[in-house]
mmCIF file of C-alpha atoms in Angstrom:
data_model
loop_
_atom_site.group_PDB
_atom_site.id
_atom_site.type_symbol
_atom_site.label_atom_id
_atom_site.label_comp_id
_atom_site.label_asym_id
_atom_site.label_seq_id
_atom_site.Cartn_x
_atom_site.Cartn_y
_atom_site.Cartn_z
ATOM 1 C CA MET A 1 -12.773 1.027 10.180
ATOM 2 C CA ILE A 2 -16.168 0.610 8.464
ATOM 3 C CA GLU A 3 -17.716 2.941 11.033
ATOM 4 C CA ALA A 4 -15.621 5.804 9.549
ATOM 5 C CA LEU A 5 -17.584 5.437 6.316
ATOM 6 C CA LYS A 6 -20.495 7.517 7.627
ATOM 7 C CA GLN A 7 -18.428 10.607 8.363
ATOM 8 C CA ARG A 8 -16.220 10.337 5.272
ATOM 9 C CA VAL A 9 -19.152 10.011 2.881
ATOM 10 C CA ASN A 10 -21.293 12.646 4.590
ATOM 11 C CA ASP A 11 -18.378 15.117 4.568
ATOM 12 C CA ASP A 12 -18.163 14.853 0.756
ATOM 13 C CA GLU A 13 -20.910 17.162 -0.505
ATOM 14 C CA ALA A 14 -20.353 16.177 -4.151
ATOM 15 C CA LEU A 15 -20.840 12.503 -3.302
ATOM 16 C CA VAL A 16 -23.929 13.232 -1.213
ATOM 17 C CA ARG A 17 -25.320 15.284 -4.111
ATOM 18 C CA ARG A 18 -24.593 12.389 -6.509
ATOM 19 C CA GLY A 19 -26.653 10.088 -4.274
ATOM 20 C CA ARG A 20 -29.465 12.543 -3.555
ATOM 21 C CA TYR A 21 -32.045 10.161 -5.066
ATOM 22 C CA LEU A 22 -30.638 7.109 -3.284
ATOM 23 C CA THR A 23 -32.389 5.802 -0.187
ATOM 24 C CA THR A 24 -31.620 2.176 0.697
ATOM 25 C CA THR A 25 -29.982 -0.187 3.157
ATOM 26 C CA PHE A 26 -27.297 -2.585 1.993
ATOM 27 C CA LEU A 27 -25.267 -5.305 3.652
ATOM 28 C CA LEU A 28 -21.476 -5.145 3.496
ATOM 29 C CA GLU A 29 -19.642 -8.325 4.438
ATOM 30 C CA VAL A 30 -15.909 -8.388 5.005
ATOM 31 C CA GLY A 31 -15.102 -12.036 5.574
ATOM 32 C CA ARG A 32 -17.298 -13.094 8.476
ATOM 33 C CA ALA A 33 -17.960 -9.538 9.709
ATOM 34 C CA ALA A 34 -21.081 -7.762 8.479
ATOM 35 C CA TRP A 35 -22.496 -4.236 8.574
ATOM 36 C CA LEU A 36 -25.868 -2.859 7.553
ATOM 37 C CA ILE A 37 -25.380 0.552 5.969
ATOM 38 C CA ALA A 38 -28.463 2.751 5.755
ATOM 39 C CA ILE A 39 -28.480 5.593 3.244
ATOM 40 C CA PHE A 40 -31.092 8.361 3.072
ATOM 41 C CA GLU A 41 -30.926 10.740 0.111
ATOM 42 C CA GLY A 42 -27.192 10.158 -0.334
ATOM 43 C CA ARG A 43 -26.233 10.540 3.326
ATOM 44 C CA ILE A 44 -25.247 7.545 5.370
ATOM 45 C CA VAL A 45 -27.502 7.614 8.406
ATOM 46 C CA SER A 46 -26.230 4.495 10.156
ATOM 47 C CA VAL A 47 -23.573 1.833 10.029
ATOM 48 C CA THR A 48 -24.757 -1.079 12.185
ATOM 49 C CA PRO A 49 -22.298 -3.885 12.933
ATOM 50 C CA GLY A 50 -23.512 -7.510 12.917
ATOM 51 C CA PRO A 51 -23.887 -10.341 13.493
ATOM 52 C CA PHE A 52 -27.440 -10.410 12.159
ATOM 53 C CA VAL A 53 -29.977 -13.201 12.332
ATOM 54 C CA MET A 54 -32.080 -12.085 9.367
ATOM 55 C CA PRO A 55 -30.723 -8.817 7.971
ATOM 56 C CA SER A 56 -33.093 -6.709 5.916
ATOM 57 C CA SER A 57 -31.302 -5.048 3.020
ATOM 58 C CA SER A 58 -31.805 -4.244 -0.648
ATOM 59 C CA PHE A 59 -28.621 -5.968 -1.702
ATOM 60 C CA ALA A 60 -25.400 -7.374 -0.280
ATOM 61 C CA LEU A 61 -21.729 -6.988 -1.199
ATOM 62 C CA ARG A 62 -19.666 -9.927 0.065
ATOM 63 C CA ALA A 63 -15.931 -10.527 -0.252
ATOM 64 C CA SER A 64 -13.106 -11.993 1.814
ATOM 65 C CA GLU A 65 -11.077 -9.882 4.227
ATOM 66 C CA GLU A 66 -8.055 -10.266 1.946
ATOM 67 C CA GLU A 67 -9.874 -8.885 -1.093
ATOM 68 C CA TRP A 68 -11.307 -5.903 0.802
ATOM 69 C CA ALA A 69 -7.856 -5.254 2.283
ATOM 70 C CA LYS A 70 -6.445 -5.011 -1.270
ATOM 71 C CA PHE A 71 -9.315 -2.738 -2.362
ATOM 72 C CA TRP A 72 -8.713 -0.425 0.613
ATOM 73 C CA THR A 73 -4.936 -0.037 0.122
ATOM 74 C CA ARG A 74 -3.431 3.314 -0.877
ATOM 75 C CA ARG A 75 -2.930 2.151 -4.457
ATOM 76 C CA PRO A 76 -4.940 -1.014 -5.101
ATOM 77 C CA PRO A 77 -3.438 -3.422 -7.627
ATOM 78 C CA PRO A 78 -5.179 -3.893 -10.991
ATOM 79 C CA GLY A 79 -8.227 -6.082 -10.525
ATOM 80 C CA SER A 80 -8.675 -4.870 -6.948
ATOM 81 C CA ASN A 81 -9.076 -1.159 -7.617
ATOM 82 C CA ASP A 82 -12.755 -1.155 -8.582
ATOM 83 C CA LEU A 83 -15.939 -2.906 -7.438
ATOM 84 C CA MET A 84 -16.691 -4.118 -10.956
ATOM 85 C CA ALA A 85 -13.168 -5.507 -11.289
ATOM 86 C CA LEU A 86 -13.722 -7.467 -8.064
ATOM 87 C CA ILE A 87 -17.015 -8.789 -9.433
ATOM 88 C CA LYS A 88 -15.386 -9.706 -12.745
ATOM 89 C CA ARG A 89 -12.684 -11.646 -10.889
ATOM 90 C CA ARG A 90 -15.488 -13.373 -8.942
ATOM 91 C CA VAL A 91 -14.099 -12.386 -5.549
ATOM 92 C CA LEU A 92 -16.944 -9.944 -4.768
ATOM 93 C CA ASN A 93 -20.471 -11.280 -4.708
ATOM 94 C CA ALA A 94 -23.242 -8.791 -5.313
ATOM 95 C CA GLU A 95 -26.607 -10.281 -4.382
ATOM 96 C CA GLY A 96 -30.153 -8.992 -4.073
ATOM 97 C CA ASP A 97 -31.791 -6.062 -5.884
ATOM 98 C CA LEU A 98 -28.864 -5.204 -8.144
ATOM 99 C CA GLN A 99 -30.867 -2.543 -9.983
ATOM 100 C CA ILE A 100 -30.313 -0.223 -7.012
ATOM 101 C CA PHE A 101 -26.597 -1.068 -6.961
ATOM 102 C CA MET A 102 -26.092 -0.659 -10.718
ATOM 103 C CA ALA A 103 -28.206 2.516 -10.993
ATOM 104 C CA ASN A 104 -25.992 4.111 -8.331
ATOM 105 C CA LEU A 105 -22.747 2.316 -9.150
ATOM 106 C CA ARG A 106 -20.543 5.406 -9.181
ATOM 107 C CA TYR A 107 -21.891 6.439 -5.770
ATOM 108 C CA PHE A 108 -21.090 3.023 -4.265
ATOM 109 C CA LYS A 109 -17.640 2.915 -5.911
ATOM 110 C CA GLU A 110 -16.730 6.329 -4.524
ATOM 111 C CA ALA A 111 -18.335 5.722 -1.131
ATOM 112 C CA LEU A 112 -16.490 2.457 -0.480
ATOM 113 C CA ALA A 113 -13.244 3.990 -1.768
ATOM 114 C CA LYS A 114 -13.571 6.517 1.088
ATOM 115 C CA LEU A 115 -12.211 3.790 3.378
ATOM 116 C CA ARG A 116 -8.845 3.980 1.626
ATOM 117 C CA PRO A 117 -6.134 5.992 3.393
ATOM 118 C CA GLN A 118 -7.103 9.664 3.060
ATOM 119 C CA GLU A 119 -3.771 10.866 1.672
ATOM 120 C CA ILE A 120 -4.244 9.019 -1.606
ATOM 121 C CA VAL A 121 -7.770 10.372 -2.027
ATOM 122 C CA GLN A 122 -6.459 13.925 -1.628
ATOM 123 C CA GLU A 123 -3.590 13.256 -4.071
ATOM 124 C CA THR A 124 -6.027 11.867 -6.653
ATOM 125 C CA LEU A 125 -8.373 14.844 -6.310
ATOM 126 C CA GLN A 126 -5.503 17.317 -6.635
ATOM 127 C CA GLY A 127 -4.138 15.509 -9.673
ATOM 128 C CA THR A 128 -7.532 15.529 -11.350
ATOM 129 C CA ALA A 129 -7.967 19.247 -10.635
ATOM 130 C CA GLU A 130 -4.523 20.028 -12.037
ATOM 131 C CA ARG A 131 -5.189 18.033 -15.233
ATOM 132 C CA GLY A 132 -8.547 19.776 -15.647
ATOM 133 C CA ALA A 133 -6.947 23.224 -15.287
ATOM 134 C CA ALA A 134 -4.362 22.490 -17.964
#
């Protein structure tokens, strides 16, 4: 599932534009599984599955499989719908150079939300467009 992140993020031109100054590699851990995600100027260039002996990354996002599963549902429950909510509940650990993470927080929130079922993303975008037109 994580491998789909590359295509979903790179297909979203607005998200790529938002991250145009972002070039980094971060570690995403879902339970015991890990991926190194390399980003160059907002585009995800690789998603490398672990295990890793000594991964080289700017920062790491670590949470249990159960917490990520809640985050990636169609309509996540309150407290599981946002990366900062997960951090506040102390179920998501953000470690490393957090300046990169915080400076590009909206990019990372939207990028990781791309792993939610696509129908809800389309519904949300349509609803936002309709409210903006009114």
